[in-house]
JSON list of N, CA and C and ligand atoms in Angstrom, two decimals:
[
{"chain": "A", "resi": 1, "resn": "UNK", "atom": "N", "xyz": [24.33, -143.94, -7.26]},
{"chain": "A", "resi": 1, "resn": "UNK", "atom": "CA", "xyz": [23.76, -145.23, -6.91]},
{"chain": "A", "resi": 1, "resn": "UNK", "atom": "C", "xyz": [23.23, -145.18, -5.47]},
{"chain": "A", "resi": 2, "resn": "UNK", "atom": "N", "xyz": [22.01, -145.58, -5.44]},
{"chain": "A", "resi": 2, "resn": "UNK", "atom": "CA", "xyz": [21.43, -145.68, -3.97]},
{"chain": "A", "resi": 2, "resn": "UNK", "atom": "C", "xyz": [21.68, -146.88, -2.81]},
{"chain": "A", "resi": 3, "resn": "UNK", "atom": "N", "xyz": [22.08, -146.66, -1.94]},
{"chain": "A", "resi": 3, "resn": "UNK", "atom": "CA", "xyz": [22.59, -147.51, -0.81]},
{"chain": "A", "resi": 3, "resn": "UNK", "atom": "C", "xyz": [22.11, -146.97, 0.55]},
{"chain": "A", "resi": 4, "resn": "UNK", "atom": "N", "xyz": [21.66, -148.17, 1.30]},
{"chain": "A", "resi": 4, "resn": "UNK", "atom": "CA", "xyz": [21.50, -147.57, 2.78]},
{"chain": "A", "resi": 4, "resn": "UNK", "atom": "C", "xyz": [22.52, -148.45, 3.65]},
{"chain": "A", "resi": 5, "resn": "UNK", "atom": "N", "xyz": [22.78, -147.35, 4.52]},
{"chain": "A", "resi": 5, "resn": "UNK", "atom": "CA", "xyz": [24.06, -147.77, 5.89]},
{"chain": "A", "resi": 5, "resn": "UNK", "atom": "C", "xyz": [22.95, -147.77, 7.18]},
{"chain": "A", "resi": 6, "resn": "UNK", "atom": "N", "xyz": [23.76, -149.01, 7.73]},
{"chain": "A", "resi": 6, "resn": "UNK", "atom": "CA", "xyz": [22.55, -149.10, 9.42]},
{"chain": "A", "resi": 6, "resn": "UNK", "atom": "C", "xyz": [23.37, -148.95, 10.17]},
{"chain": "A", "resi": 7, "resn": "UNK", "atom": "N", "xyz": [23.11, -147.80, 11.16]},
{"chain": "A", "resi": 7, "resn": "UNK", "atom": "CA", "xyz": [24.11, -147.48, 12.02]},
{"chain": "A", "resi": 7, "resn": "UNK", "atom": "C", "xyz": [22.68, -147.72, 13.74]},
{"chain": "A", "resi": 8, "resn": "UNK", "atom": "N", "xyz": [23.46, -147.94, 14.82]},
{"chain": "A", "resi": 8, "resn": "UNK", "atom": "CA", "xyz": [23.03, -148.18, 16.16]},
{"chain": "A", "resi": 8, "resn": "UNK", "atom": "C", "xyz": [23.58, -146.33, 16.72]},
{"chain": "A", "resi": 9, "resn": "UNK", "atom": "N", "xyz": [22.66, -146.10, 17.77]},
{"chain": "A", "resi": 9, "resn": "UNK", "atom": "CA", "xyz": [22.27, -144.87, 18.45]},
{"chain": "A", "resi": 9, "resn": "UNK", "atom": "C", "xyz": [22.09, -145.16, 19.50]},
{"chain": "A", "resi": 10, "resn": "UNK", "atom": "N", "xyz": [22.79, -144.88, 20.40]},
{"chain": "A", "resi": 10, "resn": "UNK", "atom": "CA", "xyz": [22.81, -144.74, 21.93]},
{"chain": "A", "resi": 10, "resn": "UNK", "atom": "C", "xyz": [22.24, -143.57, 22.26]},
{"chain": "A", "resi": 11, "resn": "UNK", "atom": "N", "xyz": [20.98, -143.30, 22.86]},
{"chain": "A", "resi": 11, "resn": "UNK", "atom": "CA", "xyz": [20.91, -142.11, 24.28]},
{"chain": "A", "resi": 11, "resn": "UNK", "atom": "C", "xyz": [19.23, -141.89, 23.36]},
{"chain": "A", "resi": 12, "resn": "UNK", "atom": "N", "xyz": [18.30, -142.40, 22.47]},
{"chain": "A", "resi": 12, "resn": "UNK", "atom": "CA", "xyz": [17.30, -142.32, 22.06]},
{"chain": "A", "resi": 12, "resn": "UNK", "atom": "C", "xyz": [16.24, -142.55, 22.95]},
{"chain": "A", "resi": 13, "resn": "UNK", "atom": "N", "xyz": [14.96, -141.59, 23.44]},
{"chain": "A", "resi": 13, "resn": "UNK", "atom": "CA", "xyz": [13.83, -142.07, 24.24]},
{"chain": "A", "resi": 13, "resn": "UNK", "atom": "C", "xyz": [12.65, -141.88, 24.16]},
{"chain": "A", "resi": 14, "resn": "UNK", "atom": "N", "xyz": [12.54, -141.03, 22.95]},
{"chain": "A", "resi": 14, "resn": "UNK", "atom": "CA", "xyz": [11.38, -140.73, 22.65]},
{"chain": "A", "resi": 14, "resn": "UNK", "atom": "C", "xyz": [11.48, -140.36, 21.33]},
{"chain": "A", "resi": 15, "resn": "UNK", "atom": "N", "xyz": [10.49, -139.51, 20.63]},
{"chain": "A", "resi": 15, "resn": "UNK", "atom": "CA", "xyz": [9.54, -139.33, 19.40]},
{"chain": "A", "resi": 15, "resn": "UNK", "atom": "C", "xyz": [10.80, -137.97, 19.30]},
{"chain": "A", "resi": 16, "resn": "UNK", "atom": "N", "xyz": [10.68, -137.30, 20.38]},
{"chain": "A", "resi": 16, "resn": "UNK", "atom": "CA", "xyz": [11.46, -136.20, 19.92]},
{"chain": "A", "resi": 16, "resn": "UNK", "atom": "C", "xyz": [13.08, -136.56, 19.19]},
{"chain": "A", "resi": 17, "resn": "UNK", "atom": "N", "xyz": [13.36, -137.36, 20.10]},
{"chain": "A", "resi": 17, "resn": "UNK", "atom": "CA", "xyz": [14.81, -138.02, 20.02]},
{"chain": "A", "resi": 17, "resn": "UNK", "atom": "C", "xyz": [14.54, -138.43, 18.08]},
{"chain": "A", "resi": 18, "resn": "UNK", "atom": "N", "xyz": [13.77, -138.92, 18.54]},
{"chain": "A", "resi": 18, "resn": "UNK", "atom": "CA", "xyz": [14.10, -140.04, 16.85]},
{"chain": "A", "resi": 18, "resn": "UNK", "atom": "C", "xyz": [13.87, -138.62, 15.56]},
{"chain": "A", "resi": 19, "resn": "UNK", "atom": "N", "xyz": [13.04, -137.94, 16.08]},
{"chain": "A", "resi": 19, "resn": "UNK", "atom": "CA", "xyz": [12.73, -136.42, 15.17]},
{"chain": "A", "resi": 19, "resn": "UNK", "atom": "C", "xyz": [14.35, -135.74, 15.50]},
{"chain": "A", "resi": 20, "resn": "UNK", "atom": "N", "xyz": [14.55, -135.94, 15.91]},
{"chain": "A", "resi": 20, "resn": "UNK", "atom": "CA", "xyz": [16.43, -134.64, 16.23]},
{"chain": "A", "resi": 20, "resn": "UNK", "atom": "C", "xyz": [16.89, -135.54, 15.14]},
{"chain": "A", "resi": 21, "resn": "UNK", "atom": "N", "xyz": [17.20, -136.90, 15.06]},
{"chain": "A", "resi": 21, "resn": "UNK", "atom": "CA", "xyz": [18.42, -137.82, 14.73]},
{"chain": "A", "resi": 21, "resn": "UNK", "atom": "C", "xyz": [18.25, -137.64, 12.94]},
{"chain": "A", "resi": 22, "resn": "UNK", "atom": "N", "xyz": [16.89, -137.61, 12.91]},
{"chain": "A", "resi": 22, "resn": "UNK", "atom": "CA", "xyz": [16.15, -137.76, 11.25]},
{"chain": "A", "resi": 22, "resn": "UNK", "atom": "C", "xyz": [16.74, -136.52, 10.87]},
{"chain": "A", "resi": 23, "resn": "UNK", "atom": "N", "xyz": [16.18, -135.57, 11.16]},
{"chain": "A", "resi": 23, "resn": "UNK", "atom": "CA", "xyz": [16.48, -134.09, 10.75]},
{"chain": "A", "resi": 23, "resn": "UNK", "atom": "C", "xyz": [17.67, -133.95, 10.78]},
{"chain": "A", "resi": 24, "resn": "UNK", "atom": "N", "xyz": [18.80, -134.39, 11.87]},
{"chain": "A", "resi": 24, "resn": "UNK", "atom": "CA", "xyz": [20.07, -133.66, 11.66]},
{"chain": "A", "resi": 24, "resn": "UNK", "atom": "C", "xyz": [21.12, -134.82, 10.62]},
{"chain": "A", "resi": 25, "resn": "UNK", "atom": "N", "xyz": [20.58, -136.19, 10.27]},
{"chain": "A", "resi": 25, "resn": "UNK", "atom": "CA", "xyz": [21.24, -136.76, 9.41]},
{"chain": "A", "resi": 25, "resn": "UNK", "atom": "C", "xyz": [20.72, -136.33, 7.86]},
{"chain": "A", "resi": 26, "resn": "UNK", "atom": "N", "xyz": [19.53, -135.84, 8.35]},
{"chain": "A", "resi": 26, "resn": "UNK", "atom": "CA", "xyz": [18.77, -136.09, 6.76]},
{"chain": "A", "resi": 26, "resn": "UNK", "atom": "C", "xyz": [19.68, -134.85, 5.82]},
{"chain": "A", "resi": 27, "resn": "UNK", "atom": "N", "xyz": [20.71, -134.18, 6.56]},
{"chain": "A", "resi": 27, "resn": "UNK", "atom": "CA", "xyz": [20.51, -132.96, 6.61]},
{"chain": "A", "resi": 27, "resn": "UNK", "atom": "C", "xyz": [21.95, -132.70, 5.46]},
{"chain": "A", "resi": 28, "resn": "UNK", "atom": "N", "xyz": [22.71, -134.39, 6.05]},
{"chain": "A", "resi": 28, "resn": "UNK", "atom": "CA", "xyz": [24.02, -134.76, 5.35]},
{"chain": "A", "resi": 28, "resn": "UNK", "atom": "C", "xyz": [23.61, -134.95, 3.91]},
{"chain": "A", "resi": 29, "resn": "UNK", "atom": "N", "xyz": [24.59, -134.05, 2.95]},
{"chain": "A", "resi": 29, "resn": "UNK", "atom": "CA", "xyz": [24.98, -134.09, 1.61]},
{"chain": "A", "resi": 29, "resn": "UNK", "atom": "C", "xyz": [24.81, -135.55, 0.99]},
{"chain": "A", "resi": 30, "resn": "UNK", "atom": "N", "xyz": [23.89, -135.76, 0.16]},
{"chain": "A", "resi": 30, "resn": "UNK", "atom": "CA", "xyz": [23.37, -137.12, -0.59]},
{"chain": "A", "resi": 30, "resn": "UNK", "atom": "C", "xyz": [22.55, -138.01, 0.08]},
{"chain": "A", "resi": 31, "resn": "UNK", "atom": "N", "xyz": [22.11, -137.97, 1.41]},
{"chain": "A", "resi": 31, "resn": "UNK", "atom": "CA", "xyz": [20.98, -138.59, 2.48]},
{"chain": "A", "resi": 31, "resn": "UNK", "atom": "C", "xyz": [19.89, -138.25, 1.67]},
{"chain": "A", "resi": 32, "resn": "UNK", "atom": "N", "xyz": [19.07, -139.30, 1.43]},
{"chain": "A", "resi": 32, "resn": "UNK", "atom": "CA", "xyz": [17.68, -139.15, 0.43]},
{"chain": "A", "resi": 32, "resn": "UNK", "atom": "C", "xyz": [16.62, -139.55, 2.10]},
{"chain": "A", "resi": 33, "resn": "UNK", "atom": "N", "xyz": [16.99, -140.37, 2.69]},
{"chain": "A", "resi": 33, "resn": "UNK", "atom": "CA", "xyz": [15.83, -141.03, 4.02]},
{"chain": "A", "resi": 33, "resn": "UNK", "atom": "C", "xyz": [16.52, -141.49, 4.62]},
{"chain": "A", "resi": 34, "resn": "UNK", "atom": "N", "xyz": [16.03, -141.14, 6.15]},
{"chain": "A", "resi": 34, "resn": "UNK", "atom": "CA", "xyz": [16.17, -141.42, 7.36]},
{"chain": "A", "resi": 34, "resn": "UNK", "atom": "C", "xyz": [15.08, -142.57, 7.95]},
{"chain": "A", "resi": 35, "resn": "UNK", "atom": "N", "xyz": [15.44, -143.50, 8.42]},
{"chain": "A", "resi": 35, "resn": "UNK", "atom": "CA", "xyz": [14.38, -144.24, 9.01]},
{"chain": "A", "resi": 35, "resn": "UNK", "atom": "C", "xyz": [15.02, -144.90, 10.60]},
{"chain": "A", "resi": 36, "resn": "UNK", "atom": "N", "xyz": [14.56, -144.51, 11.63]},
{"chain": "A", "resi": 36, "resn": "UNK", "atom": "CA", "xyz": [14.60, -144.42, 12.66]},
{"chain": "A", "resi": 36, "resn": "UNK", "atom": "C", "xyz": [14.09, -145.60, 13.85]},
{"chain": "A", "resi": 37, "resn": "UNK", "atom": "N", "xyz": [14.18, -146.41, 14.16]},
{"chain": "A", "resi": 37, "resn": "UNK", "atom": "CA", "xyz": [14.02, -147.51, 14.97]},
{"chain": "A", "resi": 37, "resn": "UNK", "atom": "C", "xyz": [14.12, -146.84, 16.58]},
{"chain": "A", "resi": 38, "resn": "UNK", "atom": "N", "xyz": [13.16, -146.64, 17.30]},
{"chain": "A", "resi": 38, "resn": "UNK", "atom": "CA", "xyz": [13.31, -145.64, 18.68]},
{"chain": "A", "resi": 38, "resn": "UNK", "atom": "C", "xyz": [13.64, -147.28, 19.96]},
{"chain": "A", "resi": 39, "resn": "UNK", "atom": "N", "xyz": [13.09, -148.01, 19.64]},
{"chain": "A", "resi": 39, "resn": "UNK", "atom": "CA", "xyz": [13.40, -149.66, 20.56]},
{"chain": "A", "resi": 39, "resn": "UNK", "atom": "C", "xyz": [14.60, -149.93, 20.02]},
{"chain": "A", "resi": 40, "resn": "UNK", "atom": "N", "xyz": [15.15, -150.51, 19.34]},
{"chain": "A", "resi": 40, "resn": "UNK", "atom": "CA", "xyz": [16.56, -150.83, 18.70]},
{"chain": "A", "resi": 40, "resn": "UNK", "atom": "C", "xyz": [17.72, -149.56, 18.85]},
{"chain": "A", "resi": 41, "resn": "UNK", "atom": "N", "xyz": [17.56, -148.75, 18.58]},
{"chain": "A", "resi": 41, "resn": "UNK", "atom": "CA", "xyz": [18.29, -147.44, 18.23]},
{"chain": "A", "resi": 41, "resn": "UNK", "atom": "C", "xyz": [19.05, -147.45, 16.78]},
{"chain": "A", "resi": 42, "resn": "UNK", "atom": "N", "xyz": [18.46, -148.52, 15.94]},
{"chain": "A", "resi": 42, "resn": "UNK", "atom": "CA", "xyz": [19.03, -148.61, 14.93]},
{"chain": "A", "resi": 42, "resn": "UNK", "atom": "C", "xyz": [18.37, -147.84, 13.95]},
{"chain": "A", "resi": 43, "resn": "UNK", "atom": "N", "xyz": [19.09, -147.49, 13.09]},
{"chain": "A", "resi": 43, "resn": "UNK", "atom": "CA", "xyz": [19.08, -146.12, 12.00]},
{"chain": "A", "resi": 43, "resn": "UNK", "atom": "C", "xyz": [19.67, -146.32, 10.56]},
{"chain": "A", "resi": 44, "resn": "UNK", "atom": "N", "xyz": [18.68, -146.54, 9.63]},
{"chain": "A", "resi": 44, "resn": "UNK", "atom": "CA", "xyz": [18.79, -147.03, 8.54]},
{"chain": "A", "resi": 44, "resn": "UNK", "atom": "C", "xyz": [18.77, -145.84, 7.69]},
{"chain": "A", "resi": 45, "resn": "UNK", "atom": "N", "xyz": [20.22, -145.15, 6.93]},
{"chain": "A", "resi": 45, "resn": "UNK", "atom": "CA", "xyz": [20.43, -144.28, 6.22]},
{"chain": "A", "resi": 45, "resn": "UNK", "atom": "C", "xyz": [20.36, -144.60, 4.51]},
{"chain": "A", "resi": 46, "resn": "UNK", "atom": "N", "xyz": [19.35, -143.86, 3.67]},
{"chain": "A", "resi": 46, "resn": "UNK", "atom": "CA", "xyz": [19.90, -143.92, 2.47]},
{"chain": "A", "resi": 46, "resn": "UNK", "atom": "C", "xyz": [19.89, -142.68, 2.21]},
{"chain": "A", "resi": 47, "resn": "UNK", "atom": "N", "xyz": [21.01, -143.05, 0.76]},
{"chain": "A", "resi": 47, "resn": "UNK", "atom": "CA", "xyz": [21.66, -142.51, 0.46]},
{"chain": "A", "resi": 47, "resn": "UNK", "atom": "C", "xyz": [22.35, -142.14, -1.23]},
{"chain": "A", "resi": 48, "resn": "UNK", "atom": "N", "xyz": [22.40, -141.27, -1.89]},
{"chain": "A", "resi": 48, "resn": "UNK", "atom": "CA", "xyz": [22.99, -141.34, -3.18]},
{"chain": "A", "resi": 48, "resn": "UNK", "atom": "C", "xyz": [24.51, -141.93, -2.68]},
{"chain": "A", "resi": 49, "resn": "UNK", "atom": "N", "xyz": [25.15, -142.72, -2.94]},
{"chain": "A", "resi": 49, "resn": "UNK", "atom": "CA", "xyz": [26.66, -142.72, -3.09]},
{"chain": "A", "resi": 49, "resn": "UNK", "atom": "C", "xyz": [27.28, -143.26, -1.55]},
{"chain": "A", "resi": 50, "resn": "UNK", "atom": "N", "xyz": [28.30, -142.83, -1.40]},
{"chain": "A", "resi": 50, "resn": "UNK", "atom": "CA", "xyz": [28.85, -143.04, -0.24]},
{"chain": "A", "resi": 50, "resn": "UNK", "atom": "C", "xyz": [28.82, -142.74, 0.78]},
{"chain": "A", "resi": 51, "resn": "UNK", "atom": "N", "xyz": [28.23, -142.42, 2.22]},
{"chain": "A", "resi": 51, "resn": "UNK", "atom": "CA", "xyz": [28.11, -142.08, 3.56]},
{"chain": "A", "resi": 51, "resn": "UNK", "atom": "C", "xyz": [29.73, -141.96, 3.93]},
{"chain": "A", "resi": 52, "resn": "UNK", "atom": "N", "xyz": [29.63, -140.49, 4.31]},
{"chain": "A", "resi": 52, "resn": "UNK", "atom": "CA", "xyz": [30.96, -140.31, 5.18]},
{"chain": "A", "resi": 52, "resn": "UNK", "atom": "C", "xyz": [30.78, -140.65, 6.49]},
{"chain": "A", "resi": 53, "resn": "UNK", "atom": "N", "xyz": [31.34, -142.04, 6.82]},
{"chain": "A", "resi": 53, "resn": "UNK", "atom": "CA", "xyz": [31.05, -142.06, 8.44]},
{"chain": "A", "resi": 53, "resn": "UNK", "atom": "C", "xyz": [31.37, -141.13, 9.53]},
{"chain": "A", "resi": 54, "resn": "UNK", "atom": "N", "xyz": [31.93, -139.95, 9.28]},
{"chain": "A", "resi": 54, "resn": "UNK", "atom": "CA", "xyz": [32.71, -138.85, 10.04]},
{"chain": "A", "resi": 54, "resn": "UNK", "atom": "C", "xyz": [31.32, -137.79, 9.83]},
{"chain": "A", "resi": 55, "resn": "UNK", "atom": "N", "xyz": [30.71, -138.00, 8.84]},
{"chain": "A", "resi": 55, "resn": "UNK", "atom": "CA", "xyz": [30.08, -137.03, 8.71]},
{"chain": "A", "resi": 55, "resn": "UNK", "atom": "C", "xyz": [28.62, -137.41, 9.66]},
{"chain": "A", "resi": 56, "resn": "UNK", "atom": "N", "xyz": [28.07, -138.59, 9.38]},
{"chain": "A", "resi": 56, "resn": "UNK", "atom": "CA", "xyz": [26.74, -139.36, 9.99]},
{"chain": "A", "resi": 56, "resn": "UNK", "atom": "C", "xyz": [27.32, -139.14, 11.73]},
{"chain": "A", "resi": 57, "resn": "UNK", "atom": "N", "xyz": [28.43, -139.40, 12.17]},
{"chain": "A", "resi": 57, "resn": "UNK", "atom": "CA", "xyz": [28.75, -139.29, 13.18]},
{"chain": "A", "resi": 57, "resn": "UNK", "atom": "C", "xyz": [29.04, -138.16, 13.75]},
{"chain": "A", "resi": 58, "resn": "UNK", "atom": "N", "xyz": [28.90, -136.82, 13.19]},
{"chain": "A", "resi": 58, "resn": "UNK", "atom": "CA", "xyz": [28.96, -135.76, 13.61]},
{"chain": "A", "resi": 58, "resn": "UNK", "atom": "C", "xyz": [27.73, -135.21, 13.88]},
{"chain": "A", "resi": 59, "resn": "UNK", "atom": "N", "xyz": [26.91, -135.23, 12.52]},
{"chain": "A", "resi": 59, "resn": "UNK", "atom": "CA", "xyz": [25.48, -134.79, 12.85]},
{"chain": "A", "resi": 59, "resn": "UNK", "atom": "C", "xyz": [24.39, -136.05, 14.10]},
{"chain": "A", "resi": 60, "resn": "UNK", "atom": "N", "xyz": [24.67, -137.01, 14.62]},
{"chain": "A", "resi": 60, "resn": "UNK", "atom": "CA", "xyz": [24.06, -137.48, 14.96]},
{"chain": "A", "resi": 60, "resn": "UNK", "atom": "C", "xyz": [24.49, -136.90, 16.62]},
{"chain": "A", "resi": 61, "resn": "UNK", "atom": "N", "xyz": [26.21, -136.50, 16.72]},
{"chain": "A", "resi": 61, "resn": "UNK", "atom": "CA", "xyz": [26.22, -135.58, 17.96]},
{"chain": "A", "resi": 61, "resn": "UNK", "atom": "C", "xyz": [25.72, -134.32, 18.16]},
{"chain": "A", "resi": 62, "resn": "UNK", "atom": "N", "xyz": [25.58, -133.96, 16.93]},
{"chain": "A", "resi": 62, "resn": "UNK", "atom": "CA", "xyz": [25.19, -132.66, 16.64]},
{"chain": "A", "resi": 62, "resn": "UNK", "atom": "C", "xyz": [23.26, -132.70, 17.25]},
{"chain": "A", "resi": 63, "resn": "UNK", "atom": "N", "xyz": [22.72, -133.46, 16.50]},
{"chain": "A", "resi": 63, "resn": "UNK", "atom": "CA", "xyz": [21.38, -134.19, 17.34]},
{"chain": "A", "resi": 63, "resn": "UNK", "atom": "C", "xyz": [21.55, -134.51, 19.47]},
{"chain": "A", "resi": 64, "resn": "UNK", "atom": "N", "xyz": [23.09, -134.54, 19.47]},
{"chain": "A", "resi": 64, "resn": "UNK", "atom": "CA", "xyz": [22.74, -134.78, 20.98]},
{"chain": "A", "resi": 64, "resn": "UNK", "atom": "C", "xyz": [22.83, -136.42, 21.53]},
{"chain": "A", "resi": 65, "resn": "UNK", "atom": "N", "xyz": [22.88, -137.38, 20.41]},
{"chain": "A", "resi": 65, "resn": "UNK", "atom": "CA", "xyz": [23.66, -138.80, 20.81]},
{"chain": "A", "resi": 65, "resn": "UNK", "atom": "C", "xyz": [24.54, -139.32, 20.34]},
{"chain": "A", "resi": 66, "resn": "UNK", "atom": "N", "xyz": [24.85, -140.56, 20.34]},
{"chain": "A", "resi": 66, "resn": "UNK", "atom": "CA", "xyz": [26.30, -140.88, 20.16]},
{"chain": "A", "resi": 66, "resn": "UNK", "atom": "C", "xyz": [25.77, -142.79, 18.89]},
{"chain": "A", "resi": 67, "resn": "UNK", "atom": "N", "xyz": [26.83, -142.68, 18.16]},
{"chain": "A", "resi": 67, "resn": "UNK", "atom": "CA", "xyz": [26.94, -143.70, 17.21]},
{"chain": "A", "resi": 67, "resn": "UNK", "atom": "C", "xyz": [27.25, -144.59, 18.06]},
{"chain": "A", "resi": 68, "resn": "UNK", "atom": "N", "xyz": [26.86, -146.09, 18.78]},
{"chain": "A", "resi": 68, "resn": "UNK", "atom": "CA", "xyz": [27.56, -146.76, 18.85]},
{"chain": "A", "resi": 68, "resn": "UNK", "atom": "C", "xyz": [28.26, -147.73, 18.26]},
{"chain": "A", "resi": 69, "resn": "UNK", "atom": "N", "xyz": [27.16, -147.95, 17.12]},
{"chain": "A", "resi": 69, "resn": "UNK", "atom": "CA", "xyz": [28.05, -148.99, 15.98]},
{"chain": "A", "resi": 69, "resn": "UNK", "atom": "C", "xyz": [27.60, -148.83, 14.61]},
{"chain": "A", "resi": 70, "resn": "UNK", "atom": "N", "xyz": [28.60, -148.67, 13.88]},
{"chain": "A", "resi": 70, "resn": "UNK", "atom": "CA", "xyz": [28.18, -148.19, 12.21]},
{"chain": "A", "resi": 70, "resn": "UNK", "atom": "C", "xyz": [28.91, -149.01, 11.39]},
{"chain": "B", "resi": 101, "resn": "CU", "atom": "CU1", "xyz": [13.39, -137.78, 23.32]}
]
């Protein structure tokens, strides 16, 4: 079943930033789209099934910023 989670991103400033965050979530097991808000820092994940928040929150450090609210 398809569902999207909106999670907020602290430390985003550019085109590159929002290209790291896409790629390294898109990257999580059942992520179908990434959609990226670079003014907001908000980050709209879908998804087959359930989002491991441990997992969205790893790759998004893994990208180099930090979740502030999911
Ligand atoms: Cu940047």
């Amino acid at each position: 079943m398809s569902r999207t989670t909106t999670i907020t991103v602290q430390g985003m400033t550019c085109g590159h930033c929002v290209a790291a965050v896409r790629h390294e979530v898109g990257l999580i097991p059942g992520v179908t789209g990434v959609d990226v808000d670079l003014d907001s820092g908000a980050v709209a994940i879908a998804s087959d099934g359930d989002l491991d928040p441990a997992a969205v929150a790893a790759a998004v450090d893994e990208a180099g910023y930090e979740v502030v609210r999911s």
